[in-house]
């Protein structure tokens, strides 16, 4: 099954813009293939204003978000793999969503859907049945 993250990012972006707010993305700037101006990242993260007024040529698909933006008056082309997006929210009120940190998978380390792995030793097995969710504010 495809990751829900790209769909949620696009939906939240549209919802934030439709409500006349400024969408900001929190990005793991150390994730492989991320292209952001490193001088503006702090502690391996960067917050990007992705409002229609702040960016040009915004493109969002299931693999990445790309656009052109200015940092310190200097134009940059940014490329943000979907897995590197840690959250998207409205600057004005903080409403949005935070995502779990994803580690990049190497091609030869990829897990097939039919593979079943036991839970790690430090985590108790999850009971089957009802999924567990947590509220993120």
CSV table of C-alpha atoms in Angstrom, one decimal:
chain,number,residue,atom,x,y,z
A,1,UNK,CA,0.0,0.0,0.0
A,2,UNK,CA,1.3,3.5,-0.8
A,3,UNK,CA,2.3,5.9,1.9
A,4,UNK,CA,-0.5,8.3,3.0
A,5,UNK,CA,2.0,11.0,3.7
A,6,UNK,CA,2.0,12.7,0.2
A,7,UNK,CA,-1.8,12.7,0.1
A,8,UNK,CA,-2.0,14.2,3.6
A,9,UNK,CA,0.7,16.9,2.7
A,10,UNK,CA,-1.2,17.9,-0.4
A,11,UNK,CA,-4.6,17.9,1.4
A,12,UNK,CA,-3.3,19.9,4.3
A,13,UNK,CA,-1.6,22.4,2.0
A,14,UNK,CA,-4.8,23.0,0.1
A,15,UNK,CA,-6.8,23.3,3.3
A,16,UNK,CA,-4.4,25.8,4.8
A,17,UNK,CA,-4.3,27.9,1.6
A,18,UNK,CA,-8.1,27.8,1.3
A,19,UNK,CA,-8.4,29.2,4.8
A,20,UNK,CA,-6.2,32.2,3.9
A,21,UNK,CA,-3.3,31.0,6.1
A,22,UNK,CA,0.4,30.5,5.4
A,23,UNK,CA,1.5,26.9,4.9
A,24,UNK,CA,4.8,26.0,6.5
A,25,UNK,CA,6.7,22.7,6.1
A,26,UNK,CA,9.1,21.3,8.7
A,27,UNK,CA,11.8,19.4,6.8
A,28,UNK,CA,14.6,17.1,7.9
A,29,UNK,CA,17.4,18.9,6.0
A,30,UNK,CA,19.8,15.9,6.5
A,31,UNK,CA,17.6,13.4,4.7
A,32,UNK,CA,19.2,12.0,1.5
A,33,UNK,CA,18.4,13.9,-1.7
A,34,UNK,CA,17.0,17.0,0.2
A,35,UNK,CA,18.1,20.1,-1.6
A,36,UNK,CA,17.6,23.2,0.6
A,37,UNK,CA,19.9,26.1,1.4
A,38,UNK,CA,22.0,24.6,4.3
A,39,UNK,CA,22.8,28.0,5.8
A,40,UNK,CA,19.2,28.3,6.8
A,41,UNK,CA,18.8,24.9,8.5
A,42,UNK,CA,19.2,24.5,12.2
A,43,UNK,CA,19.7,21.2,14.1
A,44,UNK,CA,19.1,19.3,10.9
A,45,UNK,CA,15.7,20.9,10.3
A,46,UNK,CA,14.4,23.8,8.2
A,47,UNK,CA,11.0,25.5,8.1
A,48,UNK,CA,9.9,26.4,4.6
A,49,UNK,CA,7.2,28.9,3.8
A,50,UNK,CA,5.4,27.3,0.9
A,51,UNK,CA,2.6,29.8,0.4
A,52,UNK,CA,1.7,30.6,-3.2
A,53,UNK,CA,3.1,34.2,-2.7
A,54,UNK,CA,6.5,32.9,-1.4
A,55,UNK,CA,7.3,30.2,-4.0
A,56,UNK,CA,7.2,29.6,-7.8
A,57,UNK,CA,6.7,26.5,-9.8
A,58,UNK,CA,5.4,24.5,-6.8
A,59,UNK,CA,5.1,20.8,-7.7
A,60,UNK,CA,3.8,18.1,-5.3
A,61,UNK,CA,3.7,14.5,-6.2
A,62,UNK,CA,4.0,11.1,-4.3
A,63,UNK,CA,7.8,11.3,-4.3
A,64,UNK,CA,8.7,14.9,-3.6
A,65,UNK,CA,7.8,18.5,-3.3
A,66,UNK,CA,9.8,20.9,-5.4
A,67,UNK,CA,9.7,24.7,-6.0
A,68,UNK,CA,11.7,27.8,-6.3
A,69,UNK,CA,12.1,30.2,-3.4
A,70,UNK,CA,14.2,33.0,-2.2
A,71,UNK,CA,16.5,32.9,0.9
A,72,UNK,CA,18.2,36.1,1.9
A,73,UNK,CA,17.1,37.6,-1.5
A,74,UNK,CA,18.9,34.8,-3.4
A,75,UNK,CA,16.8,32.4,-5.5
A,76,UNK,CA,17.1,28.7,-4.9
A,77,UNK,CA,15.6,25.6,-6.3
A,78,UNK,CA,14.4,23.2,-3.6
A,79,UNK,CA,13.7,19.5,-3.7
A,80,UNK,CA,12.1,17.9,-0.7
A,81,UNK,CA,11.5,14.1,-0.7
A,82,UNK,CA,8.1,13.3,0.9
A,83,UNK,CA,9.7,11.1,3.6
A,84,UNK,CA,11.8,14.1,4.7
A,85,UNK,CA,8.7,16.2,5.5
A,86,UNK,CA,8.2,16.2,9.3
A,87,UNK,CA,5.2,18.3,9.4
A,88,UNK,CA,2.9,20.9,7.6
A,89,UNK,CA,1.0,23.5,9.5
A,90,UNK,CA,-0.5,27.0,9.3
A,91,UNK,CA,1.8,29.7,10.6
A,92,UNK,CA,-1.0,31.8,12.0
A,93,UNK,CA,-2.5,29.2,14.3
A,94,UNK,CA,-0.2,26.1,14.2
A,95,UNK,CA,-3.0,23.8,12.9
A,96,UNK,CA,-1.7,21.0,10.8
A,97,UNK,CA,0.0,17.7,11.2
A,98,UNK,CA,3.3,16.3,12.4
A,99,UNK,CA,4.6,13.0,10.8
A,100,UNK,CA,6.9,10.3,12.2
A,101,UNK,CA,10.5,10.4,11.3
A,102,UNK,CA,11.2,8.0,8.4
A,103,UNK,CA,14.6,6.5,7.8
A,104,UNK,CA,15.6,6.1,4.2
A,105,UNK,CA,15.6,2.5,2.9
A,106,UNK,CA,18.4,1.2,0.7
A,107,UNK,CA,17.3,-0.6,-2.4
A,108,UNK,CA,18.7,-3.9,-1.1
A,109,UNK,CA,17.3,-3.4,2.4
A,110,UNK,CA,13.7,-2.9,1.1
A,111,UNK,CA,11.2,-5.0,2.9
A,112,UNK,CA,8.7,-6.9,0.7
A,113,UNK,CA,5.1,-6.7,1.8
A,114,UNK,CA,4.9,-10.5,2.4
A,115,UNK,CA,7.9,-10.4,4.8
A,116,UNK,CA,6.9,-10.6,8.4
A,117,UNK,CA,9.3,-9.4,10.9
A,118,UNK,CA,9.0,-9.9,14.7
A,119,UNK,CA,8.7,-6.7,16.8
A,120,UNK,CA,12.0,-5.3,18.1
A,121,UNK,CA,13.0,-6.7,21.5
A,122,UNK,CA,12.5,-3.4,23.3
A,123,UNK,CA,8.9,-3.0,22.1
A,124,UNK,CA,6.0,-5.2,23.3
A,125,UNK,CA,4.0,-6.8,20.5
A,126,UNK,CA,1.0,-4.8,19.4
A,127,UNK,CA,-2.3,-6.4,20.1
A,128,UNK,CA,-4.3,-7.1,16.9
A,129,UNK,CA,-7.7,-5.6,16.5
A,130,UNK,CA,-8.1,-1.9,17.2
A,131,UNK,CA,-5.4,0.5,15.9
A,132,UNK,CA,-3.9,2.9,18.4
A,133,UNK,CA,-3.8,6.6,17.6
A,134,UNK,CA,-2.5,9.6,19.4
A,135,UNK,CA,-3.7,13.2,19.3
A,136,UNK,CA,-1.1,15.7,18.1
A,137,UNK,CA,-1.8,19.3,18.9
